[in-house]
Coordinates of C-alpha atoms and ligand atoms in Angstrom, one line a residue:
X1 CA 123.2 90.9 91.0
X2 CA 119.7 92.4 91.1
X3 CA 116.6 90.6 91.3
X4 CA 113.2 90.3 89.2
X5 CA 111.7 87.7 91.7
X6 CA 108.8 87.2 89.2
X7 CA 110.3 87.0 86.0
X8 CA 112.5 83.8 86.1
X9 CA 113.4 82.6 82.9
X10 CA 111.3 79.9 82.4
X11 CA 108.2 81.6 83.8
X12 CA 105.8 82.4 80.6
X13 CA 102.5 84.7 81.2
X14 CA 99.5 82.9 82.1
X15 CA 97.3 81.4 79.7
X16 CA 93.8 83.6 78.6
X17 CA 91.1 84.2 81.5
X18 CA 89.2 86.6 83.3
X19 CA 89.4 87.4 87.0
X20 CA 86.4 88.2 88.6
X21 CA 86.8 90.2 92.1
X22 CA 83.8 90.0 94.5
X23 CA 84.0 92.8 97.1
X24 CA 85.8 94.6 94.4
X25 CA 85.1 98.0 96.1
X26 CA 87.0 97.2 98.9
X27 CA 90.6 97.7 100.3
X28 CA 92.2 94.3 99.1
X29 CA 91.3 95.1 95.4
X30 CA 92.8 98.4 95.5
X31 CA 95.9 97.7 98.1
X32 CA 96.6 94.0 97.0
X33 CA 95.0 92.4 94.1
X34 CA 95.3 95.4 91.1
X35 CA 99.0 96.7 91.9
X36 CA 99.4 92.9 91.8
X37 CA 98.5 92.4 88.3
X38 CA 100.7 95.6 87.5
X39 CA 103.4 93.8 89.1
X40 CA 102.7 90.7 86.6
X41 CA 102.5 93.0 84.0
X42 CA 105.7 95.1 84.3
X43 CA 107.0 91.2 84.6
X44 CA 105.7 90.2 81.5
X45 CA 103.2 87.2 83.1
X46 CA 99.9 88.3 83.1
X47 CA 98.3 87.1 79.9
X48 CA 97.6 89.3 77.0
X49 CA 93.9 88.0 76.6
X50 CA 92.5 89.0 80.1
X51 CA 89.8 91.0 81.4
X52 CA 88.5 92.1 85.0
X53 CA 85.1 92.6 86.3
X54 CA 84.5 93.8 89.8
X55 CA 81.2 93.0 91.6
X56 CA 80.0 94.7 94.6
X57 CA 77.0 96.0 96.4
X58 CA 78.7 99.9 95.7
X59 CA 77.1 102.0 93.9
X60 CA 80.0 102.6 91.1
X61 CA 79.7 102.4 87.4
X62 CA 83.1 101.0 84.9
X63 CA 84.3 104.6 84.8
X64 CA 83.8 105.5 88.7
X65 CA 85.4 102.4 89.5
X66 CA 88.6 102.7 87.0
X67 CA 89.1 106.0 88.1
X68 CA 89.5 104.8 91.9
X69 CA 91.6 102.0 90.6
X70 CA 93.9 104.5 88.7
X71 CA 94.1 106.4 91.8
X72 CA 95.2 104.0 94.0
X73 CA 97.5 102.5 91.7
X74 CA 99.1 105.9 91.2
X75 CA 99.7 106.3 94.7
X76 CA 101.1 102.5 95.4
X77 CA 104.6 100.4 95.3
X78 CA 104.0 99.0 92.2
X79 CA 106.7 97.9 89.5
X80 CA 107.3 100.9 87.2
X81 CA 104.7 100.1 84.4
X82 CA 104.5 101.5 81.1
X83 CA 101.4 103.7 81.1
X84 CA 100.3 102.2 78.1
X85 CA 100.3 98.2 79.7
X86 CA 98.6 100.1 82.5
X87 CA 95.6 101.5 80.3
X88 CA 95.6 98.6 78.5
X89 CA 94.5 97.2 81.4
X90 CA 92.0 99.7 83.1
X91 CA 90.4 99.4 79.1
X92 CA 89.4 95.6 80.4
X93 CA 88.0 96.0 83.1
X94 CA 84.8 97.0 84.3
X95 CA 82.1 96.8 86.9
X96 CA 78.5 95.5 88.2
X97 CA 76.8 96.5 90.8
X98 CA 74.6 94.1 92.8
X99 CA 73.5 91.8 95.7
X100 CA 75.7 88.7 96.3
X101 CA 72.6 87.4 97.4
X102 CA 70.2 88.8 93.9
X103 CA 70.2 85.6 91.5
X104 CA 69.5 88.3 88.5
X105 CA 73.1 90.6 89.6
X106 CA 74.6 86.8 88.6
X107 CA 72.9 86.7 85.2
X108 CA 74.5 90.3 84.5
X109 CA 77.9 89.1 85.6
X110 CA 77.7 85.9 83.1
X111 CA 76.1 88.0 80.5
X112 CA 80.0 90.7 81.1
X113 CA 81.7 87.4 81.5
X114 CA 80.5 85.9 78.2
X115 CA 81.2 89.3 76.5
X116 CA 84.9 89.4 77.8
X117 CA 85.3 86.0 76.3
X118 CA 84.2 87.2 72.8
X119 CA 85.8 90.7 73.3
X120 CA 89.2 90.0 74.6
X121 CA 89.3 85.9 73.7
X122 CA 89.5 84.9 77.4
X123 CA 89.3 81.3 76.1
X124 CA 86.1 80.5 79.0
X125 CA 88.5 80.3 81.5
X126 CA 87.9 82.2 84.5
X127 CA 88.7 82.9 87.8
X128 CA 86.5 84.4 91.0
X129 CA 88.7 86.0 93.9
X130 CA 86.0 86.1 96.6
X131 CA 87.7 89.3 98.6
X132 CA 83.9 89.1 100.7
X133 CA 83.3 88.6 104.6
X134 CA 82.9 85.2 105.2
X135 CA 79.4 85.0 105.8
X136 CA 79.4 85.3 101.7
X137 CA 81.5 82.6 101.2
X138 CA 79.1 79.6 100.5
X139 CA 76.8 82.3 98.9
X140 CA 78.5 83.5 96.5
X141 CA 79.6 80.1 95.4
X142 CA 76.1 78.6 95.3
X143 CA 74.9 81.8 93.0
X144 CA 78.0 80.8 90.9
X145 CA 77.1 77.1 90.2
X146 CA 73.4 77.9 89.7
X147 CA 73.9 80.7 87.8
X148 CA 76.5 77.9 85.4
X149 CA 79.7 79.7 85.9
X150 CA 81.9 77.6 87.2
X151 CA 81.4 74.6 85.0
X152 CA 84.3 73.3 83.5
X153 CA 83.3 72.5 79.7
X154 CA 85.2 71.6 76.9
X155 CA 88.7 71.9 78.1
X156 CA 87.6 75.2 79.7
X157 CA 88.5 75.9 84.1
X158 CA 87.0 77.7 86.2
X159 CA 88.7 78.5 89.7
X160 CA 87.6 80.2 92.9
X161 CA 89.7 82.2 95.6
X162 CA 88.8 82.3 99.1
X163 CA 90.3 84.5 101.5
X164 CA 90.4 84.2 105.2
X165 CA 89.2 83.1 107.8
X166 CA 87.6 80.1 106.7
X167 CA 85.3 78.8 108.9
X168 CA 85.8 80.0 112.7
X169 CA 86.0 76.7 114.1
X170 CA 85.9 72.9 113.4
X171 CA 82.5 72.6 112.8
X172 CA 82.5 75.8 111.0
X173 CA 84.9 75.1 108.8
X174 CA 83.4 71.5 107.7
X175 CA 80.3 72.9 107.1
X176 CA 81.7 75.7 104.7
X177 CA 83.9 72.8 103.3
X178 CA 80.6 70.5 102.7
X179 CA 78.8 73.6 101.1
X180 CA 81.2 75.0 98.6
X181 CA 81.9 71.1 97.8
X182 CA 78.2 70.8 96.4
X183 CA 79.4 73.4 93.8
X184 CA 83.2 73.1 93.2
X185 CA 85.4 70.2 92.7
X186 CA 87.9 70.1 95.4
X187 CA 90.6 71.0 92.2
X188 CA 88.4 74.4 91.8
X189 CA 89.2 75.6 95.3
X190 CA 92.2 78.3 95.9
X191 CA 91.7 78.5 99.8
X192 CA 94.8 81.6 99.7
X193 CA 96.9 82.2 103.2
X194 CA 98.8 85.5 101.9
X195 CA 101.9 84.2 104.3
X196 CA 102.7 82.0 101.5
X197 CA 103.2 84.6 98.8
X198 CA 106.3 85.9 100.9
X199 CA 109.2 85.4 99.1
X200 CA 110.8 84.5 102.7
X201 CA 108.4 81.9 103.5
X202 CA 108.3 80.1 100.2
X203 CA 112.3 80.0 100.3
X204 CA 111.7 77.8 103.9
X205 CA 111.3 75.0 101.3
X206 CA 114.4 75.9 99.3
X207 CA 116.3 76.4 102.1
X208 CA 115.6 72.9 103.3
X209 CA 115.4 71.0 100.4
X210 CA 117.7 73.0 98.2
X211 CA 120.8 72.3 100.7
X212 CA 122.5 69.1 101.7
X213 CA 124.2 70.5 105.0
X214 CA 121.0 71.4 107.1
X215 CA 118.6 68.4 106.5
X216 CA 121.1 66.2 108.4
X217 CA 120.9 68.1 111.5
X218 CA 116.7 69.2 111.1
X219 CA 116.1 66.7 113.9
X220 CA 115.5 66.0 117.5
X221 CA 118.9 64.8 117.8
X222 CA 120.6 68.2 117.3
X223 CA 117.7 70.8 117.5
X224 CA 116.4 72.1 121.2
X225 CA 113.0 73.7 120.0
X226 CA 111.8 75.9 117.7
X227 CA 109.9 79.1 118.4
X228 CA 108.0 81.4 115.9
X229 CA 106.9 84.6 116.2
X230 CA 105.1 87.0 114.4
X231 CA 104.7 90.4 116.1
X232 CA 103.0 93.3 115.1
X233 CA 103.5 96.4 116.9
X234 CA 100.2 98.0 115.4
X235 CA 96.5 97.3 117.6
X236 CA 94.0 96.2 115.7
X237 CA 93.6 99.3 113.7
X238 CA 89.7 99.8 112.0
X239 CA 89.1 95.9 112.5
X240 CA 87.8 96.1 115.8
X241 CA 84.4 94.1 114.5
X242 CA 86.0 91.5 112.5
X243 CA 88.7 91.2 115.2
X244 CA 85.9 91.1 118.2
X245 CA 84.9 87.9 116.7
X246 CA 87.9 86.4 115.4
X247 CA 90.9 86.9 118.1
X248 CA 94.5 86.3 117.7
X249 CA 94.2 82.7 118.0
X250 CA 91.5 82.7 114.9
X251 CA 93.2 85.3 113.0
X252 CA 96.9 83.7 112.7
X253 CA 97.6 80.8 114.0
X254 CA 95.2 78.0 111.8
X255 CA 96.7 79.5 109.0
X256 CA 100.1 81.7 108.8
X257 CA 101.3 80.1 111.6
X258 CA 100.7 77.2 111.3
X259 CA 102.1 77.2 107.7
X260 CA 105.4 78.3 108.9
X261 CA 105.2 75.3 111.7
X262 CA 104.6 72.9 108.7
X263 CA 106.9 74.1 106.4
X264 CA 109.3 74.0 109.0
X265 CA 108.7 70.6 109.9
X266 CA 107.7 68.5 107.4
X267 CA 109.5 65.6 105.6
X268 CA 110.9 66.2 102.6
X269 CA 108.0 65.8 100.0
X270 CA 108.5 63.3 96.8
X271 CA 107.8 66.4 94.4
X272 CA 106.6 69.8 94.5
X273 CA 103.3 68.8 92.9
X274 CA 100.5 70.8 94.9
X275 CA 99.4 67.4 96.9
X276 CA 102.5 66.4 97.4
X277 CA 104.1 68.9 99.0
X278 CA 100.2 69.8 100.8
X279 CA 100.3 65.9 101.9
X280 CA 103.5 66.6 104.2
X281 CA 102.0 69.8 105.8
X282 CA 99.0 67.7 106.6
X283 CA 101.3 64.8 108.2
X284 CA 102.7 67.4 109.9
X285 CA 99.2 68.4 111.5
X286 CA 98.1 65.0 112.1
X287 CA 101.0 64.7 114.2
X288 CA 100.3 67.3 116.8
X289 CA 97.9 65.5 119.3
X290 CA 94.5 68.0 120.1
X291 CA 95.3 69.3 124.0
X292 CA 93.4 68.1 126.8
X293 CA 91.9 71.0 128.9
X294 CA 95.0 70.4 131.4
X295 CA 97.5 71.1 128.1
X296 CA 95.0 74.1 127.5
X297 CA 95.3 75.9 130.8
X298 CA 99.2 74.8 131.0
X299 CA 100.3 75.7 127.3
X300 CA 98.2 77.9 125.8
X301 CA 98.4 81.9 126.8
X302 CA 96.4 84.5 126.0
X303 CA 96.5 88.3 126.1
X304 CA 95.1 91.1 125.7
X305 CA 96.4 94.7 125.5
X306 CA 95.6 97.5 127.7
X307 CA 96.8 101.0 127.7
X308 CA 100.5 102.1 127.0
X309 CA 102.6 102.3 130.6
X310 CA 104.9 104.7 129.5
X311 CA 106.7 106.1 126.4
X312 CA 106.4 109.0 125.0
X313 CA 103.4 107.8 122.3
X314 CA 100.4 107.2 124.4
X315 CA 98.4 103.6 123.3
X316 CA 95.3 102.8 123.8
X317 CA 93.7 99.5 125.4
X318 CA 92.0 97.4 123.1
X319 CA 88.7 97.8 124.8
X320 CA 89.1 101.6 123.8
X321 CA 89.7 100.7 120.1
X322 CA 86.4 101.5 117.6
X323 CA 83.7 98.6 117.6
X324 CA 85.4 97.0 120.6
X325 CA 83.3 95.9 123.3
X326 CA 84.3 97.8 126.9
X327 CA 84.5 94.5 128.7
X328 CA 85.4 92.6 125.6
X329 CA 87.5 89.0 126.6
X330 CA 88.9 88.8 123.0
X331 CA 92.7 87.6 123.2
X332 CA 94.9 90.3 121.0
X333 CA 97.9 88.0 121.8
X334 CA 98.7 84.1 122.1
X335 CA 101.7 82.2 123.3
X336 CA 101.6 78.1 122.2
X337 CA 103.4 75.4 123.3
X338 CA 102.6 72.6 120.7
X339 CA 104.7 69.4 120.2
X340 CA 104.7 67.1 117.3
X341 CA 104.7 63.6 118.0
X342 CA 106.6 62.0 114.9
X343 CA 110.1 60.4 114.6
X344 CA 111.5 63.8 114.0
X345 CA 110.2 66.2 116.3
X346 CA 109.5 63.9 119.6
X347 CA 110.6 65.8 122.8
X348 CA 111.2 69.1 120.6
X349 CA 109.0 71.8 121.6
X350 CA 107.3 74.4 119.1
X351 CA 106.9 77.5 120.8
X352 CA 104.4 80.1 118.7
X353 CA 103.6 83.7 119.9
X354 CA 101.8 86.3 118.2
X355 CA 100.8 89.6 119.3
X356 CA 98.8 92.9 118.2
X357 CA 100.8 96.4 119.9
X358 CA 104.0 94.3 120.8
X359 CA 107.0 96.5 120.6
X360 CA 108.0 95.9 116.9
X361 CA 106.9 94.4 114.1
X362 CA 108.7 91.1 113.3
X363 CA 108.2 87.5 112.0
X364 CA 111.1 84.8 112.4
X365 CA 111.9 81.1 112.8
X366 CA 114.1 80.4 115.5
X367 CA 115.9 77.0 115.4
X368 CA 117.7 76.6 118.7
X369 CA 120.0 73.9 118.3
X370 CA 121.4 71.5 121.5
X371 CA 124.2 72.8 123.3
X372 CA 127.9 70.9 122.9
X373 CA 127.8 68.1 125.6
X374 CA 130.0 69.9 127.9
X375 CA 132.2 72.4 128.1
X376 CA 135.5 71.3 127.0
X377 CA 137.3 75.3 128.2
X378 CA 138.3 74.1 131.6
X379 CA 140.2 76.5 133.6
X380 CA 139.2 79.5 131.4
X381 CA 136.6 82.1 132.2
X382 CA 134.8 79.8 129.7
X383 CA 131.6 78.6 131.8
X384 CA 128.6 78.1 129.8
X385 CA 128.7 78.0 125.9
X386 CA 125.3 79.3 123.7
X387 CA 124.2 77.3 121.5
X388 CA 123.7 77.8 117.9
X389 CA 120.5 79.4 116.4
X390 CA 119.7 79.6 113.1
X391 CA 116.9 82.4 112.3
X392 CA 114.8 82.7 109.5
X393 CA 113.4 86.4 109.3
X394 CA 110.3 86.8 107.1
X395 CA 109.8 89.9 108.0
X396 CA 110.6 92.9 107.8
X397 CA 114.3 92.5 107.4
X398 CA 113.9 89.4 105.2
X399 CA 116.9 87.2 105.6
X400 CA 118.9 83.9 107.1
X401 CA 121.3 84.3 109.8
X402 CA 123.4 81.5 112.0
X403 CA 124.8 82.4 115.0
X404 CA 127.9 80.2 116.7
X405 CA 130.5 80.6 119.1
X406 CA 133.7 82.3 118.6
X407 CA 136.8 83.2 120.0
X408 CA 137.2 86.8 121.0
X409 CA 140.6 87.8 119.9
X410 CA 143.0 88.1 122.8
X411 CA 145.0 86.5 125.4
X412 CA 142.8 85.4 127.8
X413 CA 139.7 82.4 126.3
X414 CA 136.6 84.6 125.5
X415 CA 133.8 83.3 123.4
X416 CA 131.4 85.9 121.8
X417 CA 128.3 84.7 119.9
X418 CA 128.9 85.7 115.8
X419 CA 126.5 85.3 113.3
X420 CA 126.9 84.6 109.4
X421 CA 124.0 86.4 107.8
X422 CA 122.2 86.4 105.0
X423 CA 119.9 89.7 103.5
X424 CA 117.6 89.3 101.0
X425 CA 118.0 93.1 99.5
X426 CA 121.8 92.7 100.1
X427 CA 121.9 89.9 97.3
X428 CA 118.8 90.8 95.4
X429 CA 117.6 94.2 95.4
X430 CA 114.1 94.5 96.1
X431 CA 111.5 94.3 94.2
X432 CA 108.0 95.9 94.6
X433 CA 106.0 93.0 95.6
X434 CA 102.6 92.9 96.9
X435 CA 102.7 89.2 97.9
X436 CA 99.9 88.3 96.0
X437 CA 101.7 88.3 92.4
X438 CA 102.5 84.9 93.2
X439 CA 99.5 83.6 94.0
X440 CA 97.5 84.9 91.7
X441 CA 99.5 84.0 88.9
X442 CA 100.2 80.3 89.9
X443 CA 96.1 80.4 90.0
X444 CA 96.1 81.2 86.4
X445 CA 98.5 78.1 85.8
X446 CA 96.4 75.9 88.0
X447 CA 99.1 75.4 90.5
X448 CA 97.3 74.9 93.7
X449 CA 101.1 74.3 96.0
X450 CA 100.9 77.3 97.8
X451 CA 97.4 77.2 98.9
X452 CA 95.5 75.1 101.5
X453 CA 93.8 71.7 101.0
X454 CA 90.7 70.8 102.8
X455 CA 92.2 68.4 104.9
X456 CA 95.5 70.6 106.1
X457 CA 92.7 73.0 107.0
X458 CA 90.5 71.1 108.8
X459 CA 93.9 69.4 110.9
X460 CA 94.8 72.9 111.9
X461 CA 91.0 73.7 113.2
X462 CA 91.1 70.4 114.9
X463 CA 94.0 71.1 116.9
X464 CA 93.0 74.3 118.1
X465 CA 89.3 73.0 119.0
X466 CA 90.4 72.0 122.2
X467 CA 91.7 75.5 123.0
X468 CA 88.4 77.5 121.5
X469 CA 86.5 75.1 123.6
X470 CA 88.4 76.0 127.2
X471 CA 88.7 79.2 126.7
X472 CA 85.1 80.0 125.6
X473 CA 83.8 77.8 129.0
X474 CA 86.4 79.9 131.1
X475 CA 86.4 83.5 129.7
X476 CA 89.3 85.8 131.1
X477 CA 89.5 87.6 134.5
X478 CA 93.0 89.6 134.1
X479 CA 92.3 91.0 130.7
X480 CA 93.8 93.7 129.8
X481 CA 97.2 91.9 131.3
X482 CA 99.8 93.3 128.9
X483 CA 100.5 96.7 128.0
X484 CA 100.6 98.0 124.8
X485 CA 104.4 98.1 123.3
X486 CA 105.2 95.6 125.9
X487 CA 106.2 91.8 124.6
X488 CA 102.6 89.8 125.9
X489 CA 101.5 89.6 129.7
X490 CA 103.9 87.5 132.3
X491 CA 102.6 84.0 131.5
X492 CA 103.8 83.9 128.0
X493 CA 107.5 83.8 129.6
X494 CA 106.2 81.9 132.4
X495 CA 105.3 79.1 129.7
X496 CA 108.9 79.0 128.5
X497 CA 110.3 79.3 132.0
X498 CA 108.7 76.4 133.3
X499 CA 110.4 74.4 130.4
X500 CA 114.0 76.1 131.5
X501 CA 114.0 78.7 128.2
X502 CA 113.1 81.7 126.8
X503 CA 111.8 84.2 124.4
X504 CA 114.4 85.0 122.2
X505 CA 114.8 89.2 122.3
X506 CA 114.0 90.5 119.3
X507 CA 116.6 93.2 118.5
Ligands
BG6_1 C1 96.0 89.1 108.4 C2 95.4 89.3 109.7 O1 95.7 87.8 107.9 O2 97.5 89.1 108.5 C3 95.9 90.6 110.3 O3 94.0 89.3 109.6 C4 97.4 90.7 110.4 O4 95.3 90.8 111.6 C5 98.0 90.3 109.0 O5 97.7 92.0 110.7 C6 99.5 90.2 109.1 O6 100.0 90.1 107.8 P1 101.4 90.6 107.5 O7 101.6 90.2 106.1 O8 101.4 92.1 107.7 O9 102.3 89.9 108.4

């Protein structure tokens, strides 16, 4: 059997629009977005009356601009596409330079916008991908609604795409919330966490839901804790700036992580209409009370790397990485201890780590399930029995695997943990994917499911206040306290240890 993860039978190519890319210079376009559309292409969903406009403050014309497109493309893992579809679609789009702050660069972006409607019959619909720091957010969406683009007339939408980080706190984020909202209509907003493009992390759902054995036992009556990680093994690469200001904490746990805690622990949702799957995740939030600064210093770790101890690759400290501050006190690591007070999850602790230069890249769900009441083996070598864990890999060896006891062949009673295992690629093949195909397209439907709502947002910002708040009034004395390759600095398994557990070792 051999996979096509986009083109499921049913799935027809978007209706007519134009996507407009702000910051369409930049890395995402050429990385993410474009081999993304190829990718719908090659799949047959992208709609045959489109058009694309990039705006950015570069100074590129249409042609510069296509030709860096084709380059990159070129160069990319994108589905093979017929060189024809391809300059089908470098023929539509094109490219205006300007200010996202110059009200007259907006009246030449309606004035391309209008013309792609009349040229390739984009039916007024249209879309804005704001691939922009953030401090252009609310900006660019005020320009928008003055300048009358993202009025929905006659039947006609308009959507807007905004990438992350939004906001950098609670405050922050309400504010950004209250100023696009002057503009855009709740309905209009595509707030986009690129963990929930991964094919891995949208199957949490059908792997739950989908299944009648493993919703019985999803409780606190049979399940230990859960703990999530997601480790990178590289540093923080040419971010240092961004990174400086936004930390680990900032940078992945208000949004992937905490979509994989929610997805993970939700109820079952009456649908999988957009609010009312998005209305479980928020329950889910609600749920988890904000810390005191006692929880704070108790449960919540943070890291930062320093140089490589030994190996044969020497790694630098993060206060030796470019635009990094010497003495800077920005966490490149977090360990969380976070429990959800509902009927479910009472007395079963989440456990969320995340890390820059840990020693591999890796993101799983471990569900640790109770141990058998006692061990029934008496008089055998038989003394403690593991208990069964059922891991969801999102990355990078995307699969499902449950481990349980068996009985090692042979004359004396042995029991060796086995595991029953699932691979993606095994089943599927592989397909190229960006992780952005997804999203992208169900914004050209109007299917808002896989991307955040105000209030899930502003939940996850409120439970992390507490933690931005104590660590900002006590700044770090140990940093750097881990090395580089090494799994986080001693008080992440400290955390578990006091609780009786551990890390799970990532093979
Ligand atoms: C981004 C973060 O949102 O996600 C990065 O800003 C991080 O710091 C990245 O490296 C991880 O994404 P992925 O898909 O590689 O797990």
């Amino acid at each position: 059997m051999h996979r096509d993860a986009l083109a499921k039978p049913n799935n027809l190519p978007a209706g007519p629009c134009a996507m407009v890319i702000f910051g369409a210079s930049g890395d995402l376009t050429r990385r993410k977005l474009i081999p993304a559309l190829c990718n719908l292409a090659a799949a047959g969903l992208l709609p045959a009356r489109f058009a694309i406009i990039g705006f950015a403050f570069d100074p590129l014309t249409t042609d510069s601009f296509r030709k860096q497109l084709n380059d990159e493309v070129q160069s990319s893992e994108t589905a093979p596409l017929d060189p024809k579809l391809w300059d089908s679609i470098l023929e539509r789009t094109f490219y205006i330079q300007g200010d996202f702050k110059d009200g007259a660069a907006y009246q030449q972006l309606k004035e391309k916008v209008e013309q792609a409607d009349r040229d390739y019959q984009t039916g007024g619909n249209r879309f804005f991908y704001l691939a922009v720091a953030p401090m252009f957010f609310s900006e660019i969406v005020r320009q928008l609604g003055q300048a009358g683009l993202v009025q929905q007339q006659s039947g006609h939408w308009s959507r807007v795409i905004i990438e992350k980080p939004f906001g950098h706190d609670l405050d922050s984020a309400r504010q950004l919330n209250a100023e696009i909202k002057k503009v855009l209509d709740e309905t209009q907003i595509y707030r986009i966490d690129h963990y929930l493009g991964k094919e891995t992390v949208q199957n949490i759902m059908v792997f739950r839901f989908g299944n009648s054995i493993f919703e019985p036992i999803w409780t606190r009556s049979f399940i230990d804790h859960v703990q999530i990680t997601a480790a990178e093994s590289v540093g923080v690469e040419h971010r240092g700036a961004y990174y400086e200001r936004a930390g680990a904490l900032r940078d992945m746990v208000p949004n992937h992580l905490f979509q994989l805690v929610t997805l993970t622990a939700m109820e079952p949702p009456i649908s999988f209409e957009a609010d009312a799957v998005r209305q479980k995740q928020a329950e889910v939030l609600h749920s988890i009370q904000p810390s005191s600064p006692e929880d704070v210093l108790q449960n919540m770790v943070r890291g930062q790397y320093g140089e490589s101890s030994d190996g044969a690759e020497r790694l630098a400290a993060y206060r030796a990485e470019a635009n990094v501050a010497p003495d800077s006190g920005t966490e490149t690591f977090v360990a969380l201890r976070l429990s959800i007070d509902n009927w479910r999850w009472a007395g079963v602790p989440f456990y969320l780590r995340t890390g820059k230069r840990l020693p591999k890249r890796a993101t799983e769900i471990a569900i640790q399930f109770r141990r058998t009441p006692f061990v029934l083996f008496r008089n055998t070598p038989v003394k403690e029995l593991q208990p069964n864990r059922l891991l969801i890999r999102i990355q990078p060896d995307e699969g499902i695997s449950l481990s349980f006891g068996a009985k090692v062949p042979g004359p004396v009673m042995h029991l060796g943990l086995v595991n029953m295992d699932f691979e993606y690629t095994r089943y599927f093949g592989s397909a190229p994917s960006t992780g952005y195909e997804r999203l992208l397209y169900d914004c050209m439907i109007g299917d808002a499911t896989l991307f955040q709502r105000t209030d899930v947002l502003e939940a996850a910002w409120k439970i992390l206040q507490p933690v931005l708040d104590v660590w900002s009034a006590l700044p770090p004395r140990n940093f750097p306290n881990y090395s580089a390759g090494s799994w986080g600095p001693p008080e992440a398994a400290a955390l578990m240890a006091r609780d009786g557990r551990e890390w799970r070792e990532l093979e």
